[in-house]
C-alpha positions in Angstrom: 55.7 57.1 -42.6 52.2 55.7 -42.5 49.7 56.7 -45.2 46.8 57.5 -42.9 45.8 58.0 -39.3 43.1 56.2 -37.4 40.1 58.4 -37.0 41.0 59.1 -33.4 44.7 59.8 -33.9 45.8 63.4 -34.5 48.6 64.7 -36.5 50.0 66.5 -33.5 50.8 63.1 -31.9 53.5 62.6 -34.6 55.3 66.0 -34.3 58.0 64.8 -31.9 58.5 61.5 -33.7 59.0 63.4 -37.0 61.4 65.8 -35.3 63.5 62.8 -34.2 63.3 61.3 -37.7 64.4 64.6 -39.3 61.0 65.0 -41.1 61.3 68.8 -40.9 59.2 69.6 -43.9 56.2 67.8 -42.4 56.5 69.8 -39.2 56.9 73.1 -41.1 53.8 72.3 -43.2 51.7 71.5 -40.1 52.9 74.7 -38.4 52.1 76.9 -41.4 48.7 75.2 -41.9 47.7 75.7 -38.3 48.8 79.4 -38.3 46.5 79.9 -41.3 43.7 77.9 -39.6 44.1 80.0 -36.5 43.5 83.1 -38.5 40.4 81.6 -40.1 39.1 80.5 -36.7 39.2 84.1 -35.3 36.1 86.1 -34.9 35.5 88.8 -37.5 36.9 91.8 -35.5 40.1 89.9 -34.6 40.5 88.9 -38.3 40.2 92.5 -39.4 42.9 93.6 -36.8 45.2 90.8 -38.1 45.1 91.7 -41.8 48.0 94.0 -42.5 46.7 95.7 -45.7 44.1 94.6 -48.2 42.4 91.3 -47.8 43.6 89.9 -51.1 47.3 90.5 -50.4 47.4 89.2 -46.8 44.9 86.4 -47.3 46.3 85.0 -50.6 49.9 85.3 -49.5 49.5 83.7 -46.2 46.4 81.8 -45.4 45.5 80.2 -48.8 49.2 79.6 -49.6 49.6 77.5 -46.5 46.5 75.5 -47.0 47.4 74.9 -50.7 50.9 73.9 -49.8 49.8 71.5 -47.1 47.3 69.8 -49.4 49.9 69.6 -52.2 53.1 68.7 -50.3 52.2 67.1 -47.0 53.3 63.4 -47.2 52.5 62.4 -43.6 49.5 60.5 -42.4 46.1 62.2 -42.8 42.6 61.2 -42.0 40.1 61.4 -44.9 37.9 63.7 -42.8 40.7 66.2 -42.3 41.7 66.2 -46.0 38.1 66.7 -47.0 37.7 69.5 -44.4 40.8 71.3 -45.7 39.7 70.9 -49.3 36.3 72.3 -48.3 37.9 75.4 -46.7 40.1 75.8 -49.8 37.0 75.6 -52.1 35.0 78.0 -49.9 37.7 80.6 -50.1 38.1 80.3 -53.9 34.3 80.7 -54.2 33.8 83.6 -51.8 31.3 86.1 -53.1 32.3 89.6 -54.1 30.4 90.9 -51.1 32.6 88.7 -48.8 35.7 90.1 -50.3 34.7 93.7 -50.4 36.6 96.0 -48.1 34.3 97.9 -45.7 36.1 98.9 -42.5 34.5 97.2 -39.6 32.5 94.9 -41.8 35.2 92.7 -43.3 34.7 89.0 -42.4 31.1 89.5 -41.2 29.3 87.7 -44.0 27.9 84.3 -43.3 30.5 82.8 -45.7 33.2 83.7 -43.3 31.4 82.1 -40.4 31.3 78.8 -42.2 35.0 79.1 -42.7 35.5 79.8 -39.0 33.6 76.6 -38.1 35.6 74.6 -40.6 38.9 76.0 -39.4 38.2 75.3 -35.7 37.2 71.7 -36.5 40.4 71.2 -38.5 42.5 72.5 -35.7 40.8 70.1 -33.3 41.3 67.2 -35.7 45.0 68.1 -35.9 45.3 68.3 -32.1 46.8 71.8 -32.4 46.3 72.7 -28.8 48.6 69.8 -27.8 51.6 71.3 -29.7 50.8 75.0 -30.3 53.1 76.4 -27.6 56.1 74.6 -29.1 55.5 75.1 -32.8 57.0 78.6 -33.2 60.5 77.5 -32.0 60.1 74.1 -33.5 59.4 75.3 -37.0 62.2 77.9 -36.7 64.6 75.1 -35.8 63.2 72.9 -38.7 63.8 75.8 -41.2 67.4 76.1 -39.8 68.0 72.4 -40.2 66.7 72.4 -43.8 68.8 75.4 -44.6 71.9 73.8 -43.1 71.5 70.7 -45.3 70.8 72.5 -48.4 
């Protein structure tokens, strides 16, 4: 597997190749990362509807976990710009102000700090090429999980 992508190449362009090479973990990491980025890219009202309970539980357990796992475990090619963008999103979350984390119904995710995260998430999704593979990733990641489970 190559260490980096050209600045114009997107991770999504490798998904089917990885599937053919049994690189299931890379596909799962990309799928999980992009589901987290999709949440971050939503407008405030949509984000509030998506959160199942308190912000800390849902956000820490899903969104930040997937970004952290991708940055830690992804061994596929990655542009420096995408890595830096994901690291910046991660840092922004870990440095959110108390006001940004405070639960006020109808006002969650409305602080300017969240808007910066939305912009960063949308840019990351674009750099990944998420729109090119999004429709297939649900079934593809399910299959990848099944393949990994089968092999141990």
